[in-house]
PDB file of C-alpha atoms and ligand atoms in Angstrom:
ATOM      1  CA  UNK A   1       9.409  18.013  66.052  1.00 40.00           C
ATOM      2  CA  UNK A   2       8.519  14.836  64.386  1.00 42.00           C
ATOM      3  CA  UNK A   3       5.088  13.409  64.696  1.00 49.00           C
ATOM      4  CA  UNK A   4       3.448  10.713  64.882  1.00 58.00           C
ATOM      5  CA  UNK A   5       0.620   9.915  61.201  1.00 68.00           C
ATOM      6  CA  UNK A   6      -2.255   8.564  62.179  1.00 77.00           C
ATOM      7  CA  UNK A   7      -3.583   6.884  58.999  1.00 77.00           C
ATOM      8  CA  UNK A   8      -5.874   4.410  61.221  1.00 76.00           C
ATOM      9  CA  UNK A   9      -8.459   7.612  61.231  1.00 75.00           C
ATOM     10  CA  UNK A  10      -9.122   7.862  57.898  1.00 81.00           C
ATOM     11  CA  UNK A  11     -11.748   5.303  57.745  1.00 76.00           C
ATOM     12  CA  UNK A  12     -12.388   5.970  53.917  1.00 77.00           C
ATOM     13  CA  UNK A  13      -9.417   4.010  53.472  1.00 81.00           C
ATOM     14  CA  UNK A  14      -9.370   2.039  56.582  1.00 82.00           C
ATOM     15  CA  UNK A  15     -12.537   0.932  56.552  1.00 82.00           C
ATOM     16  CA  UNK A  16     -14.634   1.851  53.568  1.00 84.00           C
ATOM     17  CA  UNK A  17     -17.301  -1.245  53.927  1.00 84.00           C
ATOM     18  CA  UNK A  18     -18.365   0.153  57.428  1.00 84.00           C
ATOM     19  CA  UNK A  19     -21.651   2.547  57.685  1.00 83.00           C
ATOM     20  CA  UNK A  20     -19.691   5.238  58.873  1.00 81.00           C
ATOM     21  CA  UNK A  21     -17.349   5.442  55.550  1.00 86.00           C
ATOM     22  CA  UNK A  22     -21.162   5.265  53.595  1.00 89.00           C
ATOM     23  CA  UNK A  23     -22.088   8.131  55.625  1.00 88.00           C
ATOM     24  CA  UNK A  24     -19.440  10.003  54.074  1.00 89.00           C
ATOM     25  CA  UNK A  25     -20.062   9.249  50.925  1.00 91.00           C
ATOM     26  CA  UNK A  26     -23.611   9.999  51.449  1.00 90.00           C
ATOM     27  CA  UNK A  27     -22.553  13.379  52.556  1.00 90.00           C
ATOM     28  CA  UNK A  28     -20.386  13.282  48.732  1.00 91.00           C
ATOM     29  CA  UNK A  29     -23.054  12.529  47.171  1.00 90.00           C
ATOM     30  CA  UNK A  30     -24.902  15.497  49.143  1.00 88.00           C
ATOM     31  CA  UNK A  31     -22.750  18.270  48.255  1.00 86.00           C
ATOM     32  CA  UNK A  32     -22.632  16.897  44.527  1.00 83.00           C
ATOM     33  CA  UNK A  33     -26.147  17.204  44.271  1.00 81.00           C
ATOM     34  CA  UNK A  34     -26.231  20.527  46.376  1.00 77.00           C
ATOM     35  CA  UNK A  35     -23.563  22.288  43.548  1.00 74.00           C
ATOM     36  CA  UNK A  36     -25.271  20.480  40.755  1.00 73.00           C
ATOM     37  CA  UNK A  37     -24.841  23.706  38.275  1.00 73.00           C
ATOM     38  CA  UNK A  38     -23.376  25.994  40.882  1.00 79.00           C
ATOM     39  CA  UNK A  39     -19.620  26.656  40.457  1.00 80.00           C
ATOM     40  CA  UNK A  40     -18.608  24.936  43.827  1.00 90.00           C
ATOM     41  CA  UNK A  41     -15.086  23.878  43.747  1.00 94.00           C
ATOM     42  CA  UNK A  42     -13.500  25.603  47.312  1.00 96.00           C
ATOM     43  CA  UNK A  43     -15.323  23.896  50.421  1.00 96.00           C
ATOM     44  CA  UNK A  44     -14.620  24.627  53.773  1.00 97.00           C
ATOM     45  CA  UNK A  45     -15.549  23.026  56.805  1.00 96.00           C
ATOM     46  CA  UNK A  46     -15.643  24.752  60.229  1.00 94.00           C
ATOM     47  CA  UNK A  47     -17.803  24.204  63.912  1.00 94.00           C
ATOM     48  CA  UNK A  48     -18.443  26.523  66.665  1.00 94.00           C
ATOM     49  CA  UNK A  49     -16.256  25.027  69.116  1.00 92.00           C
ATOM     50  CA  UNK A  50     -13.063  22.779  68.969  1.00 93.00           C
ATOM     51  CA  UNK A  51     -13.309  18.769  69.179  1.00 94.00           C
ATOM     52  CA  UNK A  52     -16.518  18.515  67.154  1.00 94.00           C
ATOM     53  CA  UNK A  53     -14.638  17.396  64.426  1.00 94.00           C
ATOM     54  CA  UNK A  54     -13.693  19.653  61.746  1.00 96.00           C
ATOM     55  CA  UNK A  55     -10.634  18.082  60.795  1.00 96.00           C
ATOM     56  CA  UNK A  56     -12.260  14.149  60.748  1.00 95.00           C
ATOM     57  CA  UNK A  57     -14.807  14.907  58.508  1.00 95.00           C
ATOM     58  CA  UNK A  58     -12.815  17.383  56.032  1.00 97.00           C
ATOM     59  CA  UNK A  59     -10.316  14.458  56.427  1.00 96.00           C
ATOM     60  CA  UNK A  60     -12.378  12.224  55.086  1.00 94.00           C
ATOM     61  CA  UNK A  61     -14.537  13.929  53.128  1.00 95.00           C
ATOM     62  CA  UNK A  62     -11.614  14.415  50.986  1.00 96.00           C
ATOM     63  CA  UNK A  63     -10.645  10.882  50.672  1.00 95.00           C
ATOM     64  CA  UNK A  64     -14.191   9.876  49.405  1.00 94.00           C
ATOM     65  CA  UNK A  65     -14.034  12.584  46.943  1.00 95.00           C
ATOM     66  CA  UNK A  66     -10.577  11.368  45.454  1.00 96.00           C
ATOM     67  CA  UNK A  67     -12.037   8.130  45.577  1.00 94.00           C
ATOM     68  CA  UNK A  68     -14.868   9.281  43.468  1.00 93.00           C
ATOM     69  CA  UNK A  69     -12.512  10.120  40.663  1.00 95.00           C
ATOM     70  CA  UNK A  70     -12.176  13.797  41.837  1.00 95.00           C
ATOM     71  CA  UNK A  71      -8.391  15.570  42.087  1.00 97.00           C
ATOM     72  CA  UNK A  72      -8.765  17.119  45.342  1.00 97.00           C
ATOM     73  CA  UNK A  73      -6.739  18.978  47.439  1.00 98.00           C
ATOM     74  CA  UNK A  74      -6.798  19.385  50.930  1.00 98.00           C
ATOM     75  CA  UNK A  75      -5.745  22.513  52.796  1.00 98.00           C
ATOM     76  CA  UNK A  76      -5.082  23.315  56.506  1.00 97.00           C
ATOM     77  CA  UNK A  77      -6.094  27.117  57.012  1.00 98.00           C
ATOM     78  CA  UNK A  78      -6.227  26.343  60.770  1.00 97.00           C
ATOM     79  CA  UNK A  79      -3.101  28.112  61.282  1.00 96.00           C
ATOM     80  CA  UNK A  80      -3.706  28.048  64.753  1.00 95.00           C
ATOM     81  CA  UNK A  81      -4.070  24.283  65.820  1.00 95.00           C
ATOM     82  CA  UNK A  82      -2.706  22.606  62.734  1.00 95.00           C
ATOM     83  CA  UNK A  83      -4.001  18.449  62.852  1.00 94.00           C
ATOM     84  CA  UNK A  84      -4.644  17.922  58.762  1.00 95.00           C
ATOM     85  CA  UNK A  85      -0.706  16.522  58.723  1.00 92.00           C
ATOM     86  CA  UNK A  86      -0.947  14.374  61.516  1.00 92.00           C
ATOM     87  CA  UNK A  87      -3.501  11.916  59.285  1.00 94.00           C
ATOM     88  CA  UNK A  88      -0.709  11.791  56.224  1.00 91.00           C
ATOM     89  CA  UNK A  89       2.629  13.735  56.462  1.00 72.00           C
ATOM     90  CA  UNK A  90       5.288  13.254  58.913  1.00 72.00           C
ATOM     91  CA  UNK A  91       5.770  16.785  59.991  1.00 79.00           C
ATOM     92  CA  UNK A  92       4.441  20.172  59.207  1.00 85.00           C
ATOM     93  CA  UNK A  93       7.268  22.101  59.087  1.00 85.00           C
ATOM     94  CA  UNK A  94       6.808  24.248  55.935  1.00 92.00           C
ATOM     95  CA  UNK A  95       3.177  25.248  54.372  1.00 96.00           C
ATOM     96  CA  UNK A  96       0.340  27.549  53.587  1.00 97.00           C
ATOM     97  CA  UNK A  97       1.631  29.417  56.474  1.00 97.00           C
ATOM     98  CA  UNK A  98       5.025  29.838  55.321  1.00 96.00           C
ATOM     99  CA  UNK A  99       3.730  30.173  51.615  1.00 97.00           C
ATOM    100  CA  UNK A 100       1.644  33.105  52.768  1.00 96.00           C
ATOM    101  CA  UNK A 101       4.458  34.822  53.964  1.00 95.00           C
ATOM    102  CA  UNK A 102       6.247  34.393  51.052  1.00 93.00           C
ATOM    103  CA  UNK A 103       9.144  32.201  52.997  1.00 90.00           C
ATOM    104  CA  UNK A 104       8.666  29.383  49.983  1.00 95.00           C
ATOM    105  CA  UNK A 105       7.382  28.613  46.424  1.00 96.00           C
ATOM    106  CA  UNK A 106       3.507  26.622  46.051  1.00 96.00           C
ATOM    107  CA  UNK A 107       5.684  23.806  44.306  1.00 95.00           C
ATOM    108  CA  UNK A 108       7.124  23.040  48.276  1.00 95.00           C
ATOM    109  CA  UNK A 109       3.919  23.215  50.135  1.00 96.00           C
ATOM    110  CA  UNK A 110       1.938  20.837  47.795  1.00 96.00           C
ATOM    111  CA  UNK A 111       1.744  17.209  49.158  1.00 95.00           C
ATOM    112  CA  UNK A 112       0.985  13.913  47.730  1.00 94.00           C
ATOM    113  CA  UNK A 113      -0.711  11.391  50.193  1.00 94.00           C
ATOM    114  CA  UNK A 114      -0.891   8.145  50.380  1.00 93.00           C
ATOM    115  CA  UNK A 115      -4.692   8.734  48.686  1.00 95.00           C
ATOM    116  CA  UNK A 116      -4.554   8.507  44.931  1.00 96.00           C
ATOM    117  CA  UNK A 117      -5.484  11.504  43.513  1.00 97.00           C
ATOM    118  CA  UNK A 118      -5.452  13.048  47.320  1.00 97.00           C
ATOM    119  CA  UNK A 119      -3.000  15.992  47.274  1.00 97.00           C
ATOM    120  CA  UNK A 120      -2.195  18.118  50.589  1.00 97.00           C
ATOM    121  CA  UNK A 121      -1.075  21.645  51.865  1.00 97.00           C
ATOM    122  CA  UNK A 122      -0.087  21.518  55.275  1.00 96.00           C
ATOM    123  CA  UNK A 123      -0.631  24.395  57.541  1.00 97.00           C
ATOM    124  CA  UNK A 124       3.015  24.637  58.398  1.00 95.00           C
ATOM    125  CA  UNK A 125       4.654  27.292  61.046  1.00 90.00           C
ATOM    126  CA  UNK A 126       2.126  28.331  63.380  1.00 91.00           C
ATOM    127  CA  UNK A 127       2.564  32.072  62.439  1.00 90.00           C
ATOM    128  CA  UNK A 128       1.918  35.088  65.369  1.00 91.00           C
ATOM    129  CA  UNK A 129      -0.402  37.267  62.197  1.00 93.00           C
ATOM    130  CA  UNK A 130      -2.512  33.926  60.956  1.00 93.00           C
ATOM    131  CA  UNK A 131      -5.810  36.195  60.414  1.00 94.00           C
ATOM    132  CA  UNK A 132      -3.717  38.658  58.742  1.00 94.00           C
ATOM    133  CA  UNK A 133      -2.068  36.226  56.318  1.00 95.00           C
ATOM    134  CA  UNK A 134      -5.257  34.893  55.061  1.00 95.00           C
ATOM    135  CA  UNK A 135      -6.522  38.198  54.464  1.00 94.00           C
ATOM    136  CA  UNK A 136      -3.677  38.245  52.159  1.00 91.00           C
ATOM    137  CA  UNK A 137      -4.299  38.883  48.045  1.00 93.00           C
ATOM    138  CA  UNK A 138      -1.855  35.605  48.014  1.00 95.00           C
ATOM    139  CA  UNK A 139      -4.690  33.472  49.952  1.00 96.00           C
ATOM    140  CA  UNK A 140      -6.732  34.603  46.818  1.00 96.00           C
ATOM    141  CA  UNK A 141      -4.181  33.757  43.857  1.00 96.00           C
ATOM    142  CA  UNK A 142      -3.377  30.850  45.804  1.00 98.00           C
ATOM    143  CA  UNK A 143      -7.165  29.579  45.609  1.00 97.00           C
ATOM    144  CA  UNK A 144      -7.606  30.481  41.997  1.00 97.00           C
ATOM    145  CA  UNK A 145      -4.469  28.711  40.839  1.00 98.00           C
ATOM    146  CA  UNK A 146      -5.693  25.195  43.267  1.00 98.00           C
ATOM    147  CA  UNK A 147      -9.368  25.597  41.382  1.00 96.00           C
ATOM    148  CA  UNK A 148      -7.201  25.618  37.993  1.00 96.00           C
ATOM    149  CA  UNK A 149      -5.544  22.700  39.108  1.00 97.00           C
ATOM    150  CA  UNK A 150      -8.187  20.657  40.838  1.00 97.00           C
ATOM    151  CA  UNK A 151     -11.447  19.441  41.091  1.00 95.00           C
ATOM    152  CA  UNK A 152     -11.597  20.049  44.580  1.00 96.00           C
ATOM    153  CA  UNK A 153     -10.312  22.105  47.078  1.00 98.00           C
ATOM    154  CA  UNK A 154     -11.305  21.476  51.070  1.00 98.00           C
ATOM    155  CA  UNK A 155     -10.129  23.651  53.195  1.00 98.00           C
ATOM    156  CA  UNK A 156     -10.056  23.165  56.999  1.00 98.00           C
ATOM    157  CA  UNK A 157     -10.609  25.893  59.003  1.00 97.00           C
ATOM    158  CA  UNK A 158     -10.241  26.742  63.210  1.00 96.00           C
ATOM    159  CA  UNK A 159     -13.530  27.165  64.902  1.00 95.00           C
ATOM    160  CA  UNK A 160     -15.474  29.942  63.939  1.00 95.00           C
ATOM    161  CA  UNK A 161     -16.601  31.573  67.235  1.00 93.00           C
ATOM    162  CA  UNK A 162     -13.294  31.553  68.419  1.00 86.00           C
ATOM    163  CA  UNK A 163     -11.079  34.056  65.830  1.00 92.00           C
ATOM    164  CA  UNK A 164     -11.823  35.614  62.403  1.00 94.00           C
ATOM    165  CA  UNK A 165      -9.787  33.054  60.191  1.00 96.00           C
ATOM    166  CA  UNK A 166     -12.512  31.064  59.688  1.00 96.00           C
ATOM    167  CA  UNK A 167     -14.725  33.727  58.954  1.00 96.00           C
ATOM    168  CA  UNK A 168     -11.711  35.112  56.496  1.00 96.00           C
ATOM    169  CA  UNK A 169     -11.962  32.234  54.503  1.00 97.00           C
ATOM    170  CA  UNK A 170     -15.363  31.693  54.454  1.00 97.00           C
ATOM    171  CA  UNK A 171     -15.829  35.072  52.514  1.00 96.00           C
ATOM    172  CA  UNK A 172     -13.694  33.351  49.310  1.00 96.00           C
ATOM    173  CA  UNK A 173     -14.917  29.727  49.672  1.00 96.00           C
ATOM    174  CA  UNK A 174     -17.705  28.644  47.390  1.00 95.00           C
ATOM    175  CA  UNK A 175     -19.455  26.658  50.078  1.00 94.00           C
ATOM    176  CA  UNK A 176     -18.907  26.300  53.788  1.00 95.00           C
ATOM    177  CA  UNK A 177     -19.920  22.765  55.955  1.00 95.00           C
ATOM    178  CA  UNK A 178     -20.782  23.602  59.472  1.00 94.00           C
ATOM    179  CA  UNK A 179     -19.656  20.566  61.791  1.00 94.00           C
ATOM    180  CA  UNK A 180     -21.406  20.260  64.421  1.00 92.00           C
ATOM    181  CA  UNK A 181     -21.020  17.781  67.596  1.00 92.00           C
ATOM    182  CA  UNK A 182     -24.197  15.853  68.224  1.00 88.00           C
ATOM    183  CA  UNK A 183     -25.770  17.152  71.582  1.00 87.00           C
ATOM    184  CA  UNK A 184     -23.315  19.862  72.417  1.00 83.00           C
ATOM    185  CA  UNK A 185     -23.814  22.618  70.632  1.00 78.00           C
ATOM    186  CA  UNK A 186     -26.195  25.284  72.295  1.00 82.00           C
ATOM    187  CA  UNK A 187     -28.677  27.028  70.284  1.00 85.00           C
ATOM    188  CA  UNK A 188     -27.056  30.189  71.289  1.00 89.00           C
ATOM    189  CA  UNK A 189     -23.595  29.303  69.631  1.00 89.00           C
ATOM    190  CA  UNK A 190     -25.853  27.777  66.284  1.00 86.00           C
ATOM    191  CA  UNK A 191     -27.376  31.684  66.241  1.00 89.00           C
ATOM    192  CA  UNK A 192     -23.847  33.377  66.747  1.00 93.00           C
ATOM    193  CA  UNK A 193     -22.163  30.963  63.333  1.00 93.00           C
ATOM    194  CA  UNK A 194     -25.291  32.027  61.120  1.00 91.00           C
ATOM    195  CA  UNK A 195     -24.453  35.631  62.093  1.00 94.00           C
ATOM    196  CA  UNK A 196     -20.886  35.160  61.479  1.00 95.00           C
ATOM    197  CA  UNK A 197     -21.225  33.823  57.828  1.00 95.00           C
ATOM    198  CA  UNK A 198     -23.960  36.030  57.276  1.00 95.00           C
ATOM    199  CA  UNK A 199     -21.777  38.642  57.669  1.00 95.00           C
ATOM    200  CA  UNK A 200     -19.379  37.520  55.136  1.00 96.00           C
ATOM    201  CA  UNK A 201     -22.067  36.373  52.835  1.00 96.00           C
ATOM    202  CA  UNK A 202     -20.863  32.670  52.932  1.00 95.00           C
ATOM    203  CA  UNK A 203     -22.472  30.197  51.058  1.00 93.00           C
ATOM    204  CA  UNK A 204     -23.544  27.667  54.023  1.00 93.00           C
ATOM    205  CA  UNK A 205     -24.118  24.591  52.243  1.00 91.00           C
ATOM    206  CA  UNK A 206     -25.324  22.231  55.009  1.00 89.00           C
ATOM    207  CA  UNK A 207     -24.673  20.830  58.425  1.00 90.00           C
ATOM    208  CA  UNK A 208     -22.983  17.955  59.459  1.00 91.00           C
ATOM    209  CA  UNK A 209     -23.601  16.240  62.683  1.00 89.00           C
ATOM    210  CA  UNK A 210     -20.796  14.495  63.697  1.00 90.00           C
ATOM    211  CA  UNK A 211     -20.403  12.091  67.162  1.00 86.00           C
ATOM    212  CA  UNK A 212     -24.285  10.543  66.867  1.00 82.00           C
ATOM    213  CA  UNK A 213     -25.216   7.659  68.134  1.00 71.00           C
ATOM    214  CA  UNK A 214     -26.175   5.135  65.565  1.00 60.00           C
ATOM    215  CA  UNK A 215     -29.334   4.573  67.536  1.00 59.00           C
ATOM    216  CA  UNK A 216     -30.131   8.443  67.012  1.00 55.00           C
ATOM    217  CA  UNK A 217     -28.735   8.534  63.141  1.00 51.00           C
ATOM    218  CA  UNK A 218     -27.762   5.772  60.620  1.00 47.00           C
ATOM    219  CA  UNK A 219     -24.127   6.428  60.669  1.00 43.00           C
ATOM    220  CA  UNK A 220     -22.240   9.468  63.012  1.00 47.00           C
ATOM    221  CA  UNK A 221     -22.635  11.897  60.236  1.00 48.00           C
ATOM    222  CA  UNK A 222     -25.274  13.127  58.708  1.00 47.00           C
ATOM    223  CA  UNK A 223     -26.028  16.277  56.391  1.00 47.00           C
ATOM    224  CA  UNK A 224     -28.909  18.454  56.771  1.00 47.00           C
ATOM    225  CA  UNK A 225     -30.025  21.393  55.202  1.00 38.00           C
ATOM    226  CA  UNK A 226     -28.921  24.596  55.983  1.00 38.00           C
ATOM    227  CA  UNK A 227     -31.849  27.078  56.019  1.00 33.00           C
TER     228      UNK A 227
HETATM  229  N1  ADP B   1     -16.978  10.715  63.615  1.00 88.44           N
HETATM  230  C1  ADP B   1     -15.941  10.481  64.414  1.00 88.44           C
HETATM  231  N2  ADP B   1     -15.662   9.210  64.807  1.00 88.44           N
HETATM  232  C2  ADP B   1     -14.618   8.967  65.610  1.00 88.44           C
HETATM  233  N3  ADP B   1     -13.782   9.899  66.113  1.00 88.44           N
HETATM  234  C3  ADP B   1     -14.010  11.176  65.765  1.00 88.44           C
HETATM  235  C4  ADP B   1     -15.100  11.525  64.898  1.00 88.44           C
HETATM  236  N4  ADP B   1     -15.063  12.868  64.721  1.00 88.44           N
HETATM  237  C5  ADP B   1     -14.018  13.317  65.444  1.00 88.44           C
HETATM  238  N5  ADP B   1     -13.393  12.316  66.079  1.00 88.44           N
HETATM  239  C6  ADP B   1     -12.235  12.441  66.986  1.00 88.44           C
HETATM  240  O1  ADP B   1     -12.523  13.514  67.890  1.00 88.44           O
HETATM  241  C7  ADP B   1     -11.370  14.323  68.098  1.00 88.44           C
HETATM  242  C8  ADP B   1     -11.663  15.769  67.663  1.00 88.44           C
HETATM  243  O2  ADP B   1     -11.906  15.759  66.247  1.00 88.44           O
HETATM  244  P1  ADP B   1     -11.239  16.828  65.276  1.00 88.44           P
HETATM  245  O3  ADP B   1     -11.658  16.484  63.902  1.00 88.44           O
HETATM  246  O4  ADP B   1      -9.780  16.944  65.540  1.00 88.44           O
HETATM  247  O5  ADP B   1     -11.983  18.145  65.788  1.00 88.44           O
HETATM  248  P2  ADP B   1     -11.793  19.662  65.345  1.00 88.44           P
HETATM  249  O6  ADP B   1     -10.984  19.672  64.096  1.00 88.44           O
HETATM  250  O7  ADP B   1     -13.184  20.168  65.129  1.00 88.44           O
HETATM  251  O8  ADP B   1     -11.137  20.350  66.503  1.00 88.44           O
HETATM  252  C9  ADP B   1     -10.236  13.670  67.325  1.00 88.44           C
HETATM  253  O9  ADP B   1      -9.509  12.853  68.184  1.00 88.44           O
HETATM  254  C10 ADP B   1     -10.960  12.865  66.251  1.00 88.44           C
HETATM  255  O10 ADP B   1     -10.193  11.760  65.841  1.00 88.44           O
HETATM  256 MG1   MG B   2      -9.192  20.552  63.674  1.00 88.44          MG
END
């Protein structure tokens, strides 16, 4: 099935004079200064729930950080509810899905975008075993060969409250970004995520609030600290 890109969303590019493309690159600048001598090079973004906006802001995260100079790669690990492709490629019919399952070689899951120095990995199949696969010592290599190769490596990631994968590959990111939807999410759910990456010993970098109101915030997102 063929779909439809929707480059429109990726304000970086769209955009990049409006406040909310400088609140992403405030939020570079953020996680530059947060890994200022720290090794982090594998970032993953996840939220409690679905909708708050995982994808948008790992979306276009990434583009700031390409446009900053920075090879990055973007990766959809949300095997379950693949979107990454719909904001570049026309399809996702092979990736780190089928990769994992060793249907194809990395050289035919790596994408270039329309980004300069933006490169992509589609989630591809929607597999039955997705937690299973990222377990997989091949999720590993496959990370240590993309921080060979690039600066960057963002990795989106299904909610976290909902099924382990997020927590899976939380455990072998450097840093995870915790999206969160301005207003919605209960303090209950906020306790359950900092048990979840606790228990993987994640690195939780920071918070984004995503969906503000520029009369509440500057710009829709904003990073706080974690702790
Ligand atoms: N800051 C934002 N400004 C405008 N639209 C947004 C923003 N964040 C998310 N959206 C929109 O909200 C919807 C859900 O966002 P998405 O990133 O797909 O959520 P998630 O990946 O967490 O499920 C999408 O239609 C997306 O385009
Ligand atoms: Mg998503």
């Amino acid at each position: 099935m063929q779909q439809q890109t929707d480059k429109s969303l990726i304000l970086m590019d769209t955009n990049p004079e409006s406040p909310y493309s400088e609140a992403y690159r405030k939020l570079r600048t953020n996680i530059e200064f947060s890994s200022v001598g720290k090794d982090v090079k594998v970032l993953m973004f996840t939220s409690s729930q679905k909708g708050e906006g995982k994808t948008h802001t790992a979306v276009n995260l990434a583009v700031s950080l390409a446009q900053a100079g920075k090879r990055t790669i973007l990766v959809d690990a949300d095997l379950r509810a693949p979107s990454v492709h719909r904001y570049f490629a026309p399809n996702n019919l092979s990736g780190l899905a089928n990769y994992l399952a060793m249907q194809i070689p990395l050289e035919q899951i790596i994408m270039d975008t329309h980004i300069p120095g933006l490169a992509l990995i589609p989630a591809g199949a929607t597999p039955p075993n997705s937690a299973e696969l990222l377990t997989m010592r091949r999720m590993d290599a496959l990370l240590d060969i993309l921080k060979e190769k690039y600066d960057m490596v963002i990795i989106d990631t299904p909610p976290i409250l909902k099924v382990a994968d997020a927590q899976i590959v939380a455990a072998r990111a450097d840093g995870v970004l915790l999206v969160v939807e301005y207003g919605k999410i209960k303090q209950e759910w906020a306790k359950k995520v900092k048990t979840s990456l606790a228990q993987v010993n994640a690195n939780l970098l920071g918070i984004v609030i995503n969906k503000a109101n520029r009369s509440d915030f500057d710009a829709t997102a904003y990073y706080g600290a974690a702790r």
